[in-house]
Each structure stands twice: as C-alpha cells, then as structure tokens.
GROMACS .gro file of N, CA, C and O in nm:
model
  432
    1UNK      N    1  -2.132  -2.122   0.388
    1UNK     CA    2  -2.004  -2.078   0.334
    1UNK      C    3  -2.003  -2.077   0.182
    1UNK      O    4  -1.938  -1.994   0.121
    2UNK      N    5  -2.070  -2.175   0.121
    2UNK     CA    6  -2.073  -2.180  -0.025
    2UNK      C    7  -2.141  -2.059  -0.085
    2UNK      O    8  -2.096  -2.007  -0.187
    3UNK      N    9  -2.249  -2.012  -0.021
    3UNK     CA   10  -2.318  -1.894  -0.072
    3UNK      C   11  -2.227  -1.772  -0.065
    3UNK      O   12  -2.218  -1.694  -0.158
    4UNK      N   13  -2.156  -1.756   0.047
    4UNK     CA   14  -2.064  -1.642   0.061
    4UNK      C   15  -1.952  -1.650  -0.042
    4UNK      O   16  -1.911  -1.549  -0.099
    5UNK      N   17  -1.903  -1.768  -0.068
    5UNK     CA   18  -1.796  -1.786  -0.166
    5UNK      C   19  -1.846  -1.748  -0.306
    5UNK      O   20  -1.776  -1.684  -0.383
    6UNK      N   21  -1.969  -1.786  -0.339
    6UNK     CA   22  -2.027  -1.751  -0.469
    6UNK      C   23  -2.039  -1.600  -0.482
    6UNK      O   24  -2.002  -1.543  -0.585
    7UNK      N   25  -2.089  -1.533  -0.376
    7UNK     CA   26  -2.100  -1.387  -0.380
    7UNK      C   27  -1.963  -1.322  -0.392
    7UNK      O   28  -1.946  -1.226  -0.467
    8UNK      N   29  -1.865  -1.372  -0.318
    8UNK     CA   30  -1.733  -1.310  -0.324
    8UNK      C   31  -1.672  -1.327  -0.463
    8UNK      O   32  -1.608  -1.236  -0.514
    9UNK      N   33  -1.692  -1.442  -0.525
    9UNK     CA   34  -1.641  -1.461  -0.661
    9UNK      C   35  -1.708  -1.367  -0.759
    9UNK      O   36  -1.647  -1.322  -0.856
   10UNK      N   37  -1.834  -1.336  -0.735
   10UNK     CA   38  -1.907  -1.244  -0.821
   10UNK      C   39  -1.859  -1.101  -0.803
   10UNK      O   40  -1.849  -1.025  -0.898
   11UNK      N   41  -1.828  -1.062  -0.681
   11UNK     CA   42  -1.791  -0.925  -0.649
   11UNK      C   43  -1.646  -0.891  -0.679
   11UNK      O   44  -1.611  -0.776  -0.700
   12UNK      N   45  -1.559  -0.991  -0.678
   12UNK     CA   46  -1.416  -0.966  -0.699
   12UNK      C   47  -1.385  -0.972  -0.848
   12UNK      O   48  -1.419  -1.067  -0.916
   13UNK      N   49  -1.320  -0.867  -0.894
   13UNK     CA   50  -1.279  -0.862  -1.034
   13UNK      C   51  -1.134  -0.815  -1.038
   13UNK      O   52  -1.099  -0.715  -0.977
   14UNK      N   53  -1.052  -0.889  -1.107
   14UNK     CA   54  -0.911  -0.852  -1.118
   14UNK      C   55  -0.872  -0.843  -1.265
   14UNK      O   56  -0.905  -0.930  -1.344
   15UNK      N   57  -0.803  -0.735  -1.297
   15UNK     CA   58  -0.746  -0.722  -1.430
   15UNK      C   59  -0.602  -0.771  -1.425
   15UNK      O   60  -0.536  -0.761  -1.321
   16UNK      N   61  -0.552  -0.822  -1.536
   16UNK     CA   62  -0.411  -0.863  -1.537
   16UNK      C   63  -0.320  -0.741  -1.512
   16UNK      O   64  -0.352  -0.630  -1.554
   17UNK      N   65  -0.212  -0.763  -1.442
   17UNK     CA   66  -0.119  -0.654  -1.414
   17UNK      C   67  -0.050  -0.608  -1.541
   17UNK      O   68  -0.018  -0.689  -1.628
   18UNK      N   69  -0.029  -0.477  -1.549
   18UNK     CA   70   0.046  -0.417  -1.659
   18UNK      C   71   0.157  -0.333  -1.599
   18UNK      O   72   0.146  -0.283  -1.488
   19UNK      N   73   0.263  -0.317  -1.673
   19UNK     CA   74   0.378  -0.237  -1.629
   19UNK      C   75   0.333  -0.095  -1.600
   19UNK      O   76   0.259  -0.035  -1.676
   20UNK      N   77   0.379  -0.042  -1.486
   20UNK     CA   78   0.346   0.093  -1.445
   20UNK      C   79   0.470   0.158  -1.385
   20UNK      O   80   0.549   0.092  -1.318
   21UNK      N   81   0.486   0.285  -1.408
   21UNK     CA   82   0.599   0.357  -1.350
   21UNK      C   83   0.583   0.368  -1.199
   21UNK      O   84   0.679   0.352  -1.125
   22UNK      N   85   0.460   0.395  -1.155
   22UNK     CA   86   0.433   0.414  -1.013
   22UNK      C   87   0.323   0.318  -0.966
   22UNK      O   88   0.227   0.293  -1.037
   23UNK      N   89   0.339   0.270  -0.844
   23UNK     CA   90   0.238   0.191  -0.777
   23UNK      C   91   0.215   0.253  -0.640
   23UNK      O   92   0.311   0.282  -0.568
   24UNK      N   93   0.089   0.276  -0.606
   24UNK     CA   94   0.054   0.337  -0.478
   24UNK      C   95   0.012   0.228  -0.379
   24UNK      O   96  -0.063   0.138  -0.415
   25UNK      N   97   0.062   0.240  -0.258
   25UNK     CA   98   0.022   0.150  -0.149
   25UNK      C   99  -0.044   0.236  -0.042
   25UNK      O  100   0.022   0.318   0.022
   26UNK      N  101  -0.174   0.218  -0.026
   26UNK     CA  102  -0.247   0.293   0.075
   26UNK      C  103  -0.218   0.237   0.213
   26UNK      O  104  -0.180   0.120   0.229
   27UNK      N  105  -0.239   0.320   0.315
   27UNK     CA  106  -0.219   0.274   0.452
   27UNK      C  107  -0.329   0.177   0.490
   27UNK      O  108  -0.423   0.154   0.414
   28UNK      N  109  -0.318   0.120   0.609
   28UNK     CA  110  -0.419   0.029   0.656
   28UNK      C  111  -0.380  -0.117   0.648
   28UNK      O  112  -0.460  -0.205   0.676
   29UNK      N  113  -0.258  -0.144   0.609
   29UNK     CA  114  -0.212  -0.283   0.602
   29UNK      C  115  -0.066  -0.289   0.562
   29UNK      O  116  -0.034  -0.343   0.456
   30UNK      N  117   0.023  -0.234   0.644
   30UNK     CA  118   0.164  -0.229   0.608
   30UNK      C  119   0.225  -0.366   0.574
   30UNK      O  120   0.311  -0.375   0.488
   31UNK      N  121   0.179  -0.469   0.641
   31UNK     CA  122   0.235  -0.602   0.616
   31UNK      C  123   0.179  -0.660   0.486
   31UNK      O  124   0.253  -0.689   0.393
   32UNK      N  125   0.048  -0.675   0.478
   32UNK     CA  126  -0.012  -0.738   0.361
   32UNK      C  127   0.004  -0.654   0.234
   32UNK      O  128   0.046  -0.705   0.130
   33UNK      N  129  -0.025  -0.527   0.243
   33UNK     CA  130  -0.015  -0.441   0.125
   33UNK      C  131   0.131  -0.421   0.086
   33UNK      O  132   0.164  -0.416  -0.033
   34UNK      N  133   0.217  -0.408   0.186
   34UNK     CA  134   0.359  -0.395   0.156
   34UNK      C  135   0.415  -0.519   0.089
   34UNK      O  136   0.492  -0.509  -0.007
   35UNK      N  137   0.375  -0.636   0.135
   35UNK     CA  138   0.423  -0.761   0.074
   35UNK      C  139   0.374  -0.775  -0.070
   35UNK      O  140   0.447  -0.823  -0.157
   36UNK      N  141   0.251  -0.734  -0.095
   36UNK     CA  142   0.200  -0.740  -0.232
   36UNK      C  143   0.276  -0.642  -0.321
   36UNK      O  144   0.308  -0.673  -0.436
   37UNK      N  145   0.309  -0.526  -0.269
   37UNK     CA  146   0.388  -0.429  -0.345
   37UNK      C  147   0.527  -0.485  -0.376
   37UNK      O  148   0.580  -0.465  -0.485
   38UNK      N  149   0.586  -0.556  -0.281
   38UNK     CA  150   0.716  -0.621  -0.304
   38UNK      C  151   0.704  -0.721  -0.419
   38UNK      O  152   0.788  -0.726  -0.508
   39UNK      N  153   0.598  -0.801  -0.418
   39UNK     CA  154   0.578  -0.899  -0.524
   39UNK      C  155   0.566  -0.831  -0.660
   39UNK      O  156   0.631  -0.870  -0.757
   40UNK      N  157   0.485  -0.725  -0.666
   40UNK     CA  158   0.465  -0.651  -0.790
   40UNK      C  159   0.597  -0.592  -0.838
   40UNK      O  160   0.630  -0.597  -0.957
   41UNK      N  161   0.674  -0.538  -0.746
   41UNK     CA  162   0.805  -0.481  -0.781
   41UNK      C  163   0.900  -0.590  -0.831
   41UNK      O  164   0.964  -0.574  -0.935
   42UNK      N  165   0.909  -0.699  -0.757
   42UNK     CA  166   1.001  -0.807  -0.794
   42UNK      C  167   0.966  -0.872  -0.927
   42UNK      O  168   1.054  -0.921  -0.997
   43UNK      N  169   0.839  -0.871  -0.962
   43UNK     CA  170   0.797  -0.928  -1.090
   43UNK      C  171   0.810  -0.828  -1.204
   43UNK      O  172   0.774  -0.859  -1.318
   44UNK      N  173   0.861  -0.707  -1.175
   44UNK     CA  174   0.890  -0.610  -1.279
   44UNK      C  175   0.772  -0.528  -1.327
   44UNK      O  176   0.780  -0.465  -1.433
   45UNK      N  177   0.664  -0.523  -1.249
   45UNK     CA  178   0.545  -0.448  -1.291
   45UNK      C  179   0.549  -0.301  -1.252
   45UNK      O  180   0.463  -0.224  -1.295
   46UNK      N  181   0.645  -0.261  -1.169
   46UNK     CA  182   0.653  -0.121  -1.128
   46UNK      C  183   0.797  -0.081  -1.104
   46UNK      O  184   0.882  -0.166  -1.072
   47UNK      N  185   0.823   0.047  -1.121
   47UNK     CA  186   0.957   0.102  -1.096
   47UNK      C  187   0.966   0.168  -0.960
   47UNK      O  188   1.068   0.163  -0.893
   48UNK      N  189   0.857   0.233  -0.919
   48UNK     CA  190   0.856   0.311  -0.796
   48UNK      C  191   0.728   0.282  -0.718
   48UNK      O  192   0.619   0.282  -0.775
   49UNK      N  193   0.743   0.260  -0.589
   49UNK     CA  194   0.629   0.236  -0.501
   49UNK      C  195   0.612   0.359  -0.412
   49UNK      O  196   0.707   0.403  -0.348
   50UNK      N  197   0.490   0.413  -0.411
   50UNK     CA  198   0.460   0.530  -0.330
   50UNK      C  199   0.368   0.487  -0.217
   50UNK      O  200   0.259   0.435  -0.241
   51UNK      N  201   0.413   0.508  -0.094
   51UNK     CA  202   0.336   0.470   0.025
   51UNK      C  203   0.271   0.594   0.084
   51UNK      O  204   0.337   0.696   0.103
   52UNK      N  205   0.142   0.585   0.114
   52UNK     CA  206   0.070   0.697   0.173
   52UNK      C  207   0.027   0.664   0.315
   52UNK      O  208   0.024   0.548   0.355
   53UNK      N  209  -0.007   0.767   0.390
   53UNK     CA  210  -0.065   0.748   0.523
   53UNK      C  211   0.011   0.813   0.635
   53UNK      O  212   0.133   0.803   0.643
   54UNK      N  213  -0.066   0.882   0.721
   54UNK     CA  214  -0.004   0.947   0.836
   54UNK      C  215  -0.054   0.893   0.969
   54UNK      O  216  -0.015   0.942   1.076
   55UNK      N  217  -0.142   0.793   0.966
   55UNK     CA  218  -0.186   0.732   1.092
   55UNK      C  219  -0.071   0.661   1.161
   55UNK      O  220   0.014   0.602   1.095
   56UNK      N  221  -0.072   0.667   1.293
   56UNK     CA  222   0.024   0.591   1.374
   56UNK      C  223  -0.056   0.482   1.443
   56UNK      O  224  -0.147   0.512   1.522
   57UNK      N  225  -0.028   0.355   1.413
   57UNK     CA  226  -0.105   0.246   1.477
   57UNK      C  227  -0.097   0.254   1.629
   57UNK      O  228   0.007   0.287   1.686
   58UNK      N  229  -0.207   0.221   1.695
   58UNK     CA  230  -0.215   0.230   1.841
   58UNK      C  231  -0.109   0.143   1.910
   58UNK      O  232  -0.055   0.181   2.013
   59UNK      N  233  -0.080   0.025   1.853
   59UNK     CA  234   0.023  -0.061   1.914
   59UNK      C  235   0.159   0.009   1.914
   59UNK      O  236   0.236  -0.006   2.008
   60UNK      N  237   0.186   0.084   1.809
   60UNK     CA  238   0.313   0.156   1.802
   60UNK      C  239   0.313   0.271   1.902
   60UNK      O  240   0.415   0.298   1.966
   61UNK      N  241   0.200   0.341   1.914
   61UNK     CA  242   0.190   0.449   2.013
   61UNK      C  243   0.216   0.394   2.153
   61UNK      O  244   0.285   0.457   2.233
   62UNK      N  245   0.160   0.276   2.182
   62UNK     CA  246   0.178   0.216   2.314
   62UNK      C  247   0.324   0.186   2.343
   62UNK      O  248   0.367   0.188   2.458
   63UNK      N  249   0.400   0.158   2.238
   63UNK     CA  250   0.543   0.130   2.253
   63UNK      C  251   0.629   0.256   2.245
   63UNK      O  252   0.751   0.249   2.256
   64UNK      N  253   0.564   0.371   2.227
   64UNK     CA  254   0.639   0.496   2.216
   64UNK      C  255   0.703   0.515   2.080
   64UNK      O  256   0.796   0.596   2.067
   65UNK      N  257   0.656   0.442   1.979
   65UNK     CA  258   0.711   0.453   1.844
   65UNK      C  259   0.621   0.543   1.760
   65UNK      O  260   0.504   0.512   1.740
   66UNK      N  261   0.675   0.652   1.716
   66UNK     CA  262   0.599   0.746   1.635
   66UNK      C  263   0.627   0.721   1.487
   66UNK      O  264   0.696   0.798   1.421
   67UNK      N  265   0.574   0.611   1.434
   67UNK     CA  266   0.593   0.576   1.294
   67UNK      C  267   0.460   0.581   1.221
   67UNK      O  268   0.364   0.515   1.261
   68UNK      N  269   0.455   0.658   1.112
   68UNK     CA  270   0.337   0.660   1.029
   68UNK      C  271   0.324   0.525   0.957
   68UNK      O  272   0.423   0.457   0.932
   69UNK      N  273   0.200   0.490   0.919
   69UNK     CA  274   0.181   0.365   0.845
   69UNK      C  275   0.261   0.364   0.716
   69UNK      O  276   0.310   0.260   0.674
   70UNK      N  277   0.276   0.479   0.652
   70UNK     CA  278   0.357   0.485   0.530
   70UNK      C  279   0.502   0.445   0.559
   70UNK      O  280   0.564   0.374   0.479
   71UNK      N  281   0.553   0.487   0.673
   71UNK     CA  282   0.691   0.452   0.710
   71UNK      C  283   0.704   0.303   0.746
   71UNK      O  284   0.806   0.241   0.715
   72UNK      N  285   0.601   0.249   0.810
   72UNK     CA  286   0.603   0.106   0.845
   72UNK      C  287   0.600   0.022   0.719
   72UNK      O  288   0.674  -0.077   0.706
   73UNK      N  289   0.517   0.062   0.622
   73UNK     CA  290   0.512  -0.009   0.494
   73UNK      C  291   0.648  -0.003   0.426
   73UNK      O  292   0.696  -0.104   0.374
   74UNK      N  293   0.710   0.115   0.428
   74UNK     CA  294   0.843   0.129   0.368
   74UNK      C  295   0.943   0.035   0.435
   74UNK      O  296   1.020  -0.034   0.366
   75UNK      N  297   0.944   0.032   0.567
   75UNK     CA  298   1.038  -0.056   0.639
   75UNK      C  299   1.017  -0.202   0.601
   75UNK      O  300   1.112  -0.277   0.584
   76UNK      N  301   0.892  -0.243   0.589
   76UNK     CA  302   0.861  -0.380   0.548
   76UNK      C  303   0.920  -0.408   0.409
   76UNK      O  304   0.984  -0.512   0.388
   77UNK      N  305   0.900  -0.316   0.317
   77UNK     CA  306   0.950  -0.337   0.180
   77UNK      C  307   1.102  -0.335   0.176
   77UNK      O  308   1.163  -0.413   0.102
   78UNK      N  309   1.164  -0.248   0.254
   78UNK     CA  310   1.310  -0.246   0.262
   78UNK      C  311   1.363  -0.379   0.314
   78UNK      O  312   1.462  -0.433   0.263
   79UNK      N  313   1.295  -0.433   0.416
   79UNK     CA  314   1.335  -0.563   0.472
   79UNK      C  315   1.321  -0.676   0.371
   79UNK      O  316   1.385  -0.780   0.386
   80UNK      N  317   1.237  -0.656   0.271
   80UNK     CA  318   1.217  -0.757   0.167
   80UNK      C  319   1.296  -0.726   0.040
   80UNK      O  320   1.270  -0.784  -0.065
   81UNK      N  321   1.390  -0.631   0.048
   81UNK     CA  322   1.484  -0.610  -0.061
   81UNK      C  323   1.452  -0.503  -0.161
   81UNK      O  324   1.526  -0.486  -0.259
   82UNK      N  325   1.344  -0.429  -0.144
   82UNK     CA  326   1.316  -0.319  -0.237
   82UNK      C  327   1.413  -0.205  -0.204
   82UNK      O  328   1.422  -0.162  -0.089
   83UNK      N  329   1.489  -0.157  -0.302
   83UNK     CA  330   1.585  -0.049  -0.275
   83UNK      C  331   1.515   0.081  -0.231
   83UNK      O  332   1.407   0.115  -0.280
   84UNK      N  333   1.578   0.151  -0.139
   84UNK     CA  334   1.524   0.277  -0.085
   84UNK      C  335   1.492   0.376  -0.196
   84UNK      O  336   1.391   0.446  -0.188
   85UNK      N  337   1.574   0.381  -0.300
   85UNK     CA  338   1.551   0.480  -0.406
   85UNK      C  339   1.432   0.443  -0.495
   85UNK      O  340   1.396   0.520  -0.583
   86UNK      N  341   1.369   0.329  -0.472
   86UNK     CA  342   1.250   0.290  -0.547
   86UNK      C  343   1.123   0.306  -0.463
   86UNK      O  344   1.016   0.263  -0.504
   87UNK      N  345   1.136   0.369  -0.346
   87UNK     CA  346   1.021   0.391  -0.257
   87UNK      C  347   1.010   0.540  -0.227
   87UNK      O  348   1.109   0.604  -0.189
   88UNK      N  349   0.890   0.594  -0.242
   88UNK     CA  350   0.861   0.731  -0.204
   88UNK      C  351   0.754   0.731  -0.096
   88UNK      O  352   0.665   0.645  -0.097
   89UNK      N  353   0.763   0.824  -0.003
   89UNK     CA  354   0.665   0.835   0.104
   89UNK      C  355   0.584   0.963   0.091
   89UNK      O  356   0.639   1.068   0.061
   90UNK      N  357   0.454   0.949   0.113
   90UNK     CA  358   0.367   1.065   0.129
   90UNK      C  359   0.306   1.048   0.268
   90UNK      O  360   0.215   0.968   0.288
   91UNK      N  361   0.360   1.121   0.362
   91UNK     CA  362   0.319   1.106   0.502
   91UNK      C  363   0.195   1.190   0.530
   91UNK      O  364   0.192   1.274   0.620
   92UNK      N  365   0.092   1.165   0.450
   92UNK     CA  366  -0.034   1.236   0.462
   92UNK      C  367  -0.147   1.137   0.440
   92UNK      O  368  -0.129   1.036   0.373
   93UNK      N  369  -0.262   1.171   0.494
   93UNK     CA  370  -0.381   1.091   0.471
   93UNK      C  371  -0.414   1.003   0.589
   93UNK      O  372  -0.332   0.923   0.633
   94UNK      N  373  -0.537   1.020   0.640
   94UNK     CA  374  -0.581   0.940   0.754
   94UNK      C  375  -0.699   0.850   0.717
   94UNK      O  376  -0.752   0.782   0.802
   95UNK      N  377  -0.738   0.852   0.590
   95UNK     CA  378  -0.848   0.767   0.543
   95UNK      C  379  -0.825   0.737   0.395
   95UNK      O  380  -0.746   0.804   0.328
   96UNK      N  381  -0.895   0.638   0.347
   96UNK     CA  382  -0.886   0.605   0.205
   96UNK      C  383  -0.925   0.725   0.120
   96UNK      O  384  -0.861   0.754   0.019
   97UNK      N  385  -1.027   0.796   0.162
   97UNK     CA  386  -1.073   0.914   0.087
   97UNK      C  387  -0.963   1.020   0.080
   97UNK      O  388  -0.932   1.073  -0.026
   98UNK      N  389  -0.903   1.052   0.195
   98UNK     CA  390  -0.796   1.152   0.197
   98UNK      C  391  -0.679   1.108   0.109
   98UNK      O  392  -0.624   1.188   0.033
   99UNK      N  393  -0.641   0.982   0.121
   99UNK     CA  394  -0.528   0.932   0.044
   99UNK      C  395  -0.558   0.933  -0.105
   99UNK      O  396  -0.472   0.968  -0.186
  100UNK      N  397  -0.681   0.898  -0.143
  100UNK     CA  398  -0.715   0.899  -0.286
  100UNK      C  399  -0.717   1.042  -0.340
  100UNK      O  400  -0.675   1.065  -0.454
  101UNK      N  401  -0.761   1.139  -0.259
  101UNK     CA  402  -0.756   1.280  -0.302
  101UNK      C  403  -0.611   1.325  -0.321
  101UNK      O  404  -0.579   1.396  -0.417
  102UNK      N  405  -0.523   1.285  -0.231
  102UNK     CA  406  -0.381   1.320  -0.241
  102UNK      C  407  -0.320   1.259  -0.367
  102UNK      O  408  -0.247   1.326  -0.442
  103UNK      N  409  -0.353   1.134  -0.393
  103UNK     CA  410  -0.301   1.065  -0.513
  103UNK      C  411  -0.354   1.133  -0.639
  103UNK      O  412  -0.277   1.155  -0.734
  104UNK      N  413  -0.481   1.168  -0.641
  104UNK     CA  414  -0.538   1.236  -0.758
  104UNK      C  415  -0.465   1.366  -0.786
  104UNK      O  416  -0.428   1.394  -0.900
  105UNK      N  417  -0.443   1.446  -0.682
  105UNK     CA  418  -0.371   1.572  -0.700
  105UNK      C  419  -0.229   1.549  -0.750
  105UNK      O  420  -0.181   1.622  -0.837
  106UNK      N  421  -0.163   1.450  -0.698
  106UNK     CA  422  -0.027   1.419  -0.741
  106UNK      C  423  -0.025   1.378  -0.889
  106UNK      O  424   0.061   1.422  -0.964
  107UNK      N  425  -0.122   1.299  -0.929
  107UNK     CA  426  -0.127   1.252  -1.068
  107UNK      C  427  -0.161   1.364  -1.166
  107UNK      O  428  -0.118   1.359  -1.281
  108UNK      N  429  -0.237   1.463  -1.119
  108UNK     CA  430  -0.271   1.577  -1.207
  108UNK      C  431  -0.145   1.655  -1.238
  108UNK      O  432  -0.122   1.711  -1.337
   0.00000   0.00000   0.00000
C-alpha cells in the first residue's frame, strides 16, 4: 500500500482554485462530482455550473426513469442549495472525449 500511495502522490497534481465564471461537471459521477461542484460554488469560485452528459444510468433505466446523468447531477446540486439559474445543462456526450469536444466548441 505504501508504494501505491507514493505513486499516487507523484501522479496527482492540484493547482489552487481560482475564480471562474463557468465550471464544467462531466458525467460519470453525479453524486461525487456534483457535490464537489456544490463546494466550489459555495466557496465562491464559480458563478455558473455546466453539467454535461446524455447517458442514462442502468439503475435508472431499470426503474423506468429516463434521466440523463447531466440531469441527475443538476438534481443533486439543487438538493444542496445551488439555485437553478446558476446551473446549465448540456444533455449531450456519452464519453469524456465527446464531452470535452462539446466543451471545446462551446468555449470557442
């Protein structure tokens, strides 16, 4: 475990957060990524959170719920107090690559 911890410390690099108008939350983790976005918003580092993703998790399909991951992330953030007018949805993208291409085009 110590060797893995040493490698992970070497591979992980974090820059200090800076104020940004927009913060993007990719799909693939509506709970964890959404909660981190809430923290960033609450600490004043962003004005608007943009959620991407059109995948529907299999557990939701099994329940007959047709919710994109971007919508699930939004619901999580709304439940944690982020105002609706500070969240934008892009209901597109089924992979990190697709979502990053969508974000690049939006930023251009």
